[in-house]
CSV table of C-alpha atoms and ligand atoms in Angstrom, one decimal:
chain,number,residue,atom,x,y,z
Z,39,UNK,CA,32.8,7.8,12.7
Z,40,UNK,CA,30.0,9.5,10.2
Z,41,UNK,CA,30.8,10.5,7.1
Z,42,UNK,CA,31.6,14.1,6.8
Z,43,UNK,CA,28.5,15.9,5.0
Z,44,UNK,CA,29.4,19.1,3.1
Z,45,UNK,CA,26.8,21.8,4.3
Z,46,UNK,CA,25.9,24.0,1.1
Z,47,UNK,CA,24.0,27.3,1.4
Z,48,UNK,CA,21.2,27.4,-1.0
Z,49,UNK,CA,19.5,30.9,-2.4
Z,50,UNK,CA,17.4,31.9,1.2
Z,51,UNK,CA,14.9,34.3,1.4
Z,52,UNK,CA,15.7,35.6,5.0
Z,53,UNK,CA,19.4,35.5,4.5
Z,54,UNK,CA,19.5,37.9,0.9
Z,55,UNK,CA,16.6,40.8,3.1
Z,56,UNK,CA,19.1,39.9,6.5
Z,57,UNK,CA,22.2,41.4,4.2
Z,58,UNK,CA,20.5,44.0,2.1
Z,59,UNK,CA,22.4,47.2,2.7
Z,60,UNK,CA,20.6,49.0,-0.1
Z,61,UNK,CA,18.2,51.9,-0.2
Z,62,UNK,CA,16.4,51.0,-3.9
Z,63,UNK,CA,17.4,47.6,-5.2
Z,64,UNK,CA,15.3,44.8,-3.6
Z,65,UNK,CA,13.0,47.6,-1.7
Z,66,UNK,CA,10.2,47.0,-4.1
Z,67,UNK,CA,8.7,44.0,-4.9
Z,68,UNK,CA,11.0,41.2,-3.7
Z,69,UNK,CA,10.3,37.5,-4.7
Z,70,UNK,CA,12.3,34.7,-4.3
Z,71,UNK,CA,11.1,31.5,-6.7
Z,72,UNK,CA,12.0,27.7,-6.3
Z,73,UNK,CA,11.4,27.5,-9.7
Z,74,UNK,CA,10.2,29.6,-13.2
Z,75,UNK,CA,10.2,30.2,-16.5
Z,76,UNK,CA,13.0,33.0,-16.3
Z,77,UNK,CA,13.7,35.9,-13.7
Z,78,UNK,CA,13.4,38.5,-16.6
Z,79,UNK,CA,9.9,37.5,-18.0
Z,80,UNK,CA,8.9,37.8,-14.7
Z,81,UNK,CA,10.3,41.1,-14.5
Z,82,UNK,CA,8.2,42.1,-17.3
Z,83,UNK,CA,5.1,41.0,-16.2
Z,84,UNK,CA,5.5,42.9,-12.9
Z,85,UNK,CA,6.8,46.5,-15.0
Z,86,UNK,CA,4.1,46.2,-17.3
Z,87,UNK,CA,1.7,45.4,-13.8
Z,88,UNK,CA,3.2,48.5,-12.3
Z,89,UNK,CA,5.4,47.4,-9.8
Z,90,UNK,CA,8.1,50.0,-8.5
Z,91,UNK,CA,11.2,50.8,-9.4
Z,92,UNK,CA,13.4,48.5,-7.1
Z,93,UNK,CA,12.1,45.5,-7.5
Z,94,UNK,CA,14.0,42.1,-7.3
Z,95,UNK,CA,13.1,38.8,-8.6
Z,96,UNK,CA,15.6,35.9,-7.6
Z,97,UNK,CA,15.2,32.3,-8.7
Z,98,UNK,CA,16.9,28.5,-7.8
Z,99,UNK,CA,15.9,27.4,-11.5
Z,100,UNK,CA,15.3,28.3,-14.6
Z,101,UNK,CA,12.8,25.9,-17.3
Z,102,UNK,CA,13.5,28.5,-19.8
Z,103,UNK,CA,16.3,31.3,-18.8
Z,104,UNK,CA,17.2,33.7,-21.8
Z,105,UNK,CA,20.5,34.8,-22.8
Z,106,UNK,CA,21.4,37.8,-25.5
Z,107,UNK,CA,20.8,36.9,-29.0
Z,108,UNK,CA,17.7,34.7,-28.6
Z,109,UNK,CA,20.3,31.9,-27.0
Z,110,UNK,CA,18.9,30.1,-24.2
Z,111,UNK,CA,20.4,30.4,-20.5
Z,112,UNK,CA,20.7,27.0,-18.7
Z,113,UNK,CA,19.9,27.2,-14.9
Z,114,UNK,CA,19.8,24.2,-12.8
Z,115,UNK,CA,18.5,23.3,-9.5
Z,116,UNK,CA,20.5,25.5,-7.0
Z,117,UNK,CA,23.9,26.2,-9.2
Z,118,UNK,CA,23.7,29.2,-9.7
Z,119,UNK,CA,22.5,33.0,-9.3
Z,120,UNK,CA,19.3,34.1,-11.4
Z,121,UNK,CA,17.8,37.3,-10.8
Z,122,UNK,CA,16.3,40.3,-12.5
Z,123,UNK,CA,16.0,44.0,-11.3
Z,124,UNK,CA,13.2,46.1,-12.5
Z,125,UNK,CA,14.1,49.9,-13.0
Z,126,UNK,CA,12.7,52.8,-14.2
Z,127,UNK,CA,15.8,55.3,-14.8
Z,128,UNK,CA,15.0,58.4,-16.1
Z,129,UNK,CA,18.0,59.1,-18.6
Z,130,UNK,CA,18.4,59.7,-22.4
Z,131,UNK,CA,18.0,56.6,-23.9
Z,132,UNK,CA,21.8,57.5,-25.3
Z,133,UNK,CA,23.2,56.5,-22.1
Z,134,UNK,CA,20.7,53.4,-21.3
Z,135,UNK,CA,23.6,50.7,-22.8
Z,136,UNK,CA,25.8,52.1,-20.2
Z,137,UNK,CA,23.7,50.1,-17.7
Z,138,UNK,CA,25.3,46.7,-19.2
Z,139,UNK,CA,28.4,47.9,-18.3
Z,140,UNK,CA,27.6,49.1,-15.3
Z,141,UNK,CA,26.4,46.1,-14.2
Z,142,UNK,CA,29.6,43.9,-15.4
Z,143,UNK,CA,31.4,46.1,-13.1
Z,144,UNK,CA,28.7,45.7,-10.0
Z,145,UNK,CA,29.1,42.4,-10.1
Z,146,UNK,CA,32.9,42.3,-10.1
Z,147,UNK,CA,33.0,44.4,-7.7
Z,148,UNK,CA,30.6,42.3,-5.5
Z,149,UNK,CA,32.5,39.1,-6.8
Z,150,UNK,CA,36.4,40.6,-5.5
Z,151,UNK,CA,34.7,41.7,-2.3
Z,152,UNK,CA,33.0,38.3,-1.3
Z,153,UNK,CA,34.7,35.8,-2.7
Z,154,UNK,CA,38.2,37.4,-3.7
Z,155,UNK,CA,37.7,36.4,-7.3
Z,156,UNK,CA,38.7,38.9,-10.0
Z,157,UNK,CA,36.8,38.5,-13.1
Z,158,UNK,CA,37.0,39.7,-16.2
Z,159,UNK,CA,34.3,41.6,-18.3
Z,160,UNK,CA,34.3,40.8,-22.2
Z,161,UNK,CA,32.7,43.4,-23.8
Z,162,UNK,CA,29.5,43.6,-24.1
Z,163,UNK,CA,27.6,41.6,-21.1
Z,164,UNK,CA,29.9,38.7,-20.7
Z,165,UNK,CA,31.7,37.8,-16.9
Z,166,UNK,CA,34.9,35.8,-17.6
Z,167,UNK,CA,38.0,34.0,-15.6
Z,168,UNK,CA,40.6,32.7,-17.3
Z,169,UNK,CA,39.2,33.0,-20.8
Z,170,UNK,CA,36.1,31.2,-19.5
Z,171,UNK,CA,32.6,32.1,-19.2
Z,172,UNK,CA,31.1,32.9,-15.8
Z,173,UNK,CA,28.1,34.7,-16.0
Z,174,UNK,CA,26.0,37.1,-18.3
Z,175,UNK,CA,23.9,40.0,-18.4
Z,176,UNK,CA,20.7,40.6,-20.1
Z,177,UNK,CA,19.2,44.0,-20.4
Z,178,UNK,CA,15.9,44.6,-21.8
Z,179,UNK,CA,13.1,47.0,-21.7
Z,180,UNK,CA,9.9,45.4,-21.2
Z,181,UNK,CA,7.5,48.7,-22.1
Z,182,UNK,CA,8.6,51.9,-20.4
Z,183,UNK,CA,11.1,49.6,-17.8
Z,184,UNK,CA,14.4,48.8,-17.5
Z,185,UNK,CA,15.0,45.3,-16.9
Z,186,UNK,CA,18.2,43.8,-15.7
Z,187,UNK,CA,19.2,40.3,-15.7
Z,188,UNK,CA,21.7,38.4,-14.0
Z,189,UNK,CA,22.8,35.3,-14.0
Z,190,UNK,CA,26.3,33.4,-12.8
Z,191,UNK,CA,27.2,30.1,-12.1
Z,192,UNK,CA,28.1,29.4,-8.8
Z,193,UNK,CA,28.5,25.6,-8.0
Z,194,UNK,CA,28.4,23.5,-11.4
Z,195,UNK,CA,28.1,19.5,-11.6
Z,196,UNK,CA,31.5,18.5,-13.6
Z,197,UNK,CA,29.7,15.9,-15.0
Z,198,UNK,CA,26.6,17.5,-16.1
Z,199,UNK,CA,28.8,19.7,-18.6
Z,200,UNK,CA,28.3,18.9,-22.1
Z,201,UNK,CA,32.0,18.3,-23.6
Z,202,UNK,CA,31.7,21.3,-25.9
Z,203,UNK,CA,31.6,24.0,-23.0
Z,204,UNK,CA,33.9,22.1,-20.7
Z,205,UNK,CA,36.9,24.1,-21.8
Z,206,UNK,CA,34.6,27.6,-22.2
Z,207,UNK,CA,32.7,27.6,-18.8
Z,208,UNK,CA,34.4,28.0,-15.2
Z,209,UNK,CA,32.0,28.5,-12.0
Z,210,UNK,CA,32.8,30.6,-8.9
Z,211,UNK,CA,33.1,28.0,-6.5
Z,212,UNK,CA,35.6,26.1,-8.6
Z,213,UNK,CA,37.7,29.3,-8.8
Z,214,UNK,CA,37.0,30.3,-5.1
Z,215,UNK,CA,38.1,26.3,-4.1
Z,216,UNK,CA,35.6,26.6,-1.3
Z,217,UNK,CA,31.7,26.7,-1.1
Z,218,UNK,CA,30.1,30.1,-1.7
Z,219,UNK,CA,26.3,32.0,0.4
Z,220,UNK,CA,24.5,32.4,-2.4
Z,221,UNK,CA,22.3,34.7,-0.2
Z,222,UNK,CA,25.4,37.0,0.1
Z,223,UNK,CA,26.0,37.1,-3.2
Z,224,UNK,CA,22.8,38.4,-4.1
Z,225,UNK,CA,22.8,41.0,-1.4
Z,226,UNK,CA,26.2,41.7,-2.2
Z,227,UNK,CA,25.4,42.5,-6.4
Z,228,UNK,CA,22.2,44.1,-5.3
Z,229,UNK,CA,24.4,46.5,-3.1
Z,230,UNK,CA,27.1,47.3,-5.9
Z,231,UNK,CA,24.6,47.5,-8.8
Z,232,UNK,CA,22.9,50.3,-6.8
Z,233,UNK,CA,25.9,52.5,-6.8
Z,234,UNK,CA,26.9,51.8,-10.1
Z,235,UNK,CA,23.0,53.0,-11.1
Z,236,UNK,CA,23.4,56.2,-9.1
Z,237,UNK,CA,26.2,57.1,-10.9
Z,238,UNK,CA,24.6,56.4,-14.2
Z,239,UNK,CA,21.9,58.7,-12.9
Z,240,UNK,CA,24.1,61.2,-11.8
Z,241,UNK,CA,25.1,61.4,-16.0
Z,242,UNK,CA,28.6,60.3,-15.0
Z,243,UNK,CA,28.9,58.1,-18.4
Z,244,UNK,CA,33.0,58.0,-18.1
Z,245,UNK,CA,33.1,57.3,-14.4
Z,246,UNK,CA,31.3,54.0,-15.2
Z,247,UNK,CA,33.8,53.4,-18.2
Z,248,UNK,CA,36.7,53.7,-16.3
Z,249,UNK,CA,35.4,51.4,-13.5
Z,250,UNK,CA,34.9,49.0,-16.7
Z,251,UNK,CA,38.3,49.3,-17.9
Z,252,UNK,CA,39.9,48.0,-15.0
Z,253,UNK,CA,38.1,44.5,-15.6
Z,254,UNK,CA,38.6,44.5,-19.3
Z,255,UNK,CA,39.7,41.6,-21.1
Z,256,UNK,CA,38.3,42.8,-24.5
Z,257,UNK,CA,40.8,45.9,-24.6
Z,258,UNK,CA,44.1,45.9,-26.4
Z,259,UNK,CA,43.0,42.4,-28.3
Z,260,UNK,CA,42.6,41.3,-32.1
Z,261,UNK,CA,39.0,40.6,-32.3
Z,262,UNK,CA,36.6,39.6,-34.9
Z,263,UNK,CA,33.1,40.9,-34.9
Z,264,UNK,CA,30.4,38.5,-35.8
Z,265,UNK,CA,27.1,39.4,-37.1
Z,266,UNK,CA,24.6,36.6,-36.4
Z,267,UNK,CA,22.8,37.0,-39.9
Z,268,UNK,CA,25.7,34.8,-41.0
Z,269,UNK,CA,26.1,37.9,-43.2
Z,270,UNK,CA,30.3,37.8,-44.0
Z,271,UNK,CA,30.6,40.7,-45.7
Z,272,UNK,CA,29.5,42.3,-42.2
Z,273,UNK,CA,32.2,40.8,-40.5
Z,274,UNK,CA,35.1,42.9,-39.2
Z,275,UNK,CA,38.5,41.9,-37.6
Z,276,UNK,CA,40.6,44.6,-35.5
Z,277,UNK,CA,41.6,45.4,-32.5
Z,278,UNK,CA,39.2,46.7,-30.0
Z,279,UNK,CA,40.7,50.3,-28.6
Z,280,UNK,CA,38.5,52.2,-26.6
Z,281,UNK,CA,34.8,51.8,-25.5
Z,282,UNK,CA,32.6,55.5,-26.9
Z,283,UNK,CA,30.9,57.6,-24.2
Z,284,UNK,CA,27.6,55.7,-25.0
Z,285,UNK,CA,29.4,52.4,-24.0
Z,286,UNK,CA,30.3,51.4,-28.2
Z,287,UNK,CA,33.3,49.6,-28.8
Z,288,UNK,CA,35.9,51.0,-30.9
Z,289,UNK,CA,37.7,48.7,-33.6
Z,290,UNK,CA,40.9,49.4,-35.0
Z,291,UNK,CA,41.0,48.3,-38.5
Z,292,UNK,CA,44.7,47.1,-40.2
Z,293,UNK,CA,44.1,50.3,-42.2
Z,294,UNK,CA,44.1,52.2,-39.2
Z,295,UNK,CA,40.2,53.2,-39.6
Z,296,UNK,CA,38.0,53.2,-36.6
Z,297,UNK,CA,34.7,51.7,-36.7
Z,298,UNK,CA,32.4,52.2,-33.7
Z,299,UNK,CA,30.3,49.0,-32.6
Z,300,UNK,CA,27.2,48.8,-30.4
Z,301,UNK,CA,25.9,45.8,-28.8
Z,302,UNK,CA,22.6,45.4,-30.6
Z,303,UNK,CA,23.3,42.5,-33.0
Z,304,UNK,CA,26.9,41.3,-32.5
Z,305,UNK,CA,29.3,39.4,-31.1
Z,306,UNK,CA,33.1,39.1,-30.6
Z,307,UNK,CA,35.4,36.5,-30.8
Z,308,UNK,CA,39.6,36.4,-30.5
Z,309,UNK,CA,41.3,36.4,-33.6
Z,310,UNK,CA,42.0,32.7,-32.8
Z,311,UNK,CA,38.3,32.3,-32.9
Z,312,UNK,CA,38.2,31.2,-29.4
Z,313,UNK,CA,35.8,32.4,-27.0
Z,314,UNK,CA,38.0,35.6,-25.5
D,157,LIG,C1,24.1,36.0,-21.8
D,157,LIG,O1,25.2,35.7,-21.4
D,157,LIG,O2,23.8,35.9,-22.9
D,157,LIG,C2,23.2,36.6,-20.7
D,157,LIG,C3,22.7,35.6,-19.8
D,157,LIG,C4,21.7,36.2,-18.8
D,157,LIG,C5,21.0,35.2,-17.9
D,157,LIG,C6,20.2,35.8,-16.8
D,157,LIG,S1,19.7,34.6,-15.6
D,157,LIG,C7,18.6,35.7,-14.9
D,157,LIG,C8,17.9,36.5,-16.0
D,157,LIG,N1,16.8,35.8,-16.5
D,157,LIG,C9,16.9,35.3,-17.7
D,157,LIG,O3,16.1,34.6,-18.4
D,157,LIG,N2,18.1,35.7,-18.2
D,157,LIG,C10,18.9,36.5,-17.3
């Protein structure tokens, strides 16, 4: 007898346009990269080049993916979604950091409904399961644009883990314990994120909150907030309450004060220090 080959469904052009059920998202410019630099610069080039509102840039690799905070995004060969979405929303730019949200919960969303996975969004732009890391969005505005990035791991290489993110990172085809269509995924997200968009359009700010809530794992905890200057004094510990109509989060303080956080340069840990 042969030895049993496991089939796995790499990112394919046909099979994300095949499962598009979207009337914006993916209806502009649509590329599909073997390999680049990262899905958002490319993003950028195209908004500053014009391209429409729409667009969708999708990538098996990354040489130089970016996360939030100037961190860099790893993306190897085939393990894991990469891909940007240009928009041009025409909003106050009070609601624009609603979009992060809105996308945690697209992707969620799309997650439960193709693979039966519930994750968990940390506040701001983090997908989570089981305290770990999953994913991450990116949302930046490359001149007048909007762009959005995505990326998730799908199918990681144990071995290739360096041993301090073993215990912080989880991938969707571990939790799913069976292999994942990439392809589907991205159609799937694409589908989601529209709706969410629509609804951020539409000025329905708590609608998208709510939706966000439901996925929280950053409500109801002790948190500390960490300013990257290394700046201590800046540093606050509470517990995180409520997320503001502009997307904020609100801290508790032991003295029962509020402080209200936005995304910009921050980030939170548990009181534990661990990742959430
Ligand atoms: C984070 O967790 O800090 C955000 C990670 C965002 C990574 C995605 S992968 C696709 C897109 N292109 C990039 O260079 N970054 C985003």
């Amino acid at each position: 007898m042969g030895e049993m080959t496991l089939h796995l469904d790499i990112l394919n052009r046909k099979n994300i346009e095949d499962a598009l059920n979207t009337e914006l998202i993916g209806r502009g410019v649509f590329e599909l990269h073997d390999t680049i630099d990262s899905t958002n610069s490319r993003a950028a080039v195209l908004a500053r080049e014009g391209a429409p509102a729409g667009s969708l840039i999708v990538a098996r690799q990354q040489t130089a993916g970016r996360g939030r905070q100037g961190r860099t995004w790893i993306s190897p060969p085939d393990a894991g979604i990469a891909m940007s979405i240009l928009l041009r929303p025409e909003i106050p730019l009070t609601r624009l950091p609603l979009i992060t949200l809105a996308t945690g919960v697209a992707v969620a969303q799309a997650v439960e409904a193709l693979c039966g996975i519930q994750l968990g969004l940390k506040w701001v732009n983090d997908l989570t399961a089981g305290g770990k890391k999953v994913g991450g969005i990116l949302a930046e505005m490359p001149g007048q644009a909007l762009v959005i990035g995505i990326g998730i791991n799908l199918r990681l290489d144990e071995g290739s883990i360096p041993d301090d993110l073993k215990n912080r990172i989880d991938w969707l085809e571990n939790l799913a314990g069976k292999p994942l269509e990439p392809s589907l995924l991205v159609a799937e997200i694409c589908r989601f994120l529209e709706r969410q968009y629509f609804t951020l359009l539409e000025g329905k700010s708590q609608a998208i909150i709510d939706s966000w809530k439901h996925y929280s794992v950053t409500l109801g905890k002790e948190v500390m907030v960490i300013s990257p200057t290394g700046d201590n004094a800046r540093n606050i510990s509470g517990r995180a309450v409520d997320i503001a109509e502009s997307g904020a989060l609100l801290i508790e303080k032991p003295d029962g004060t509020r402080v209200e956080l936005s995304a910009g340069e921050i980030s939170l840990r548990s009181i534990d220090g661990s990742y959430c």
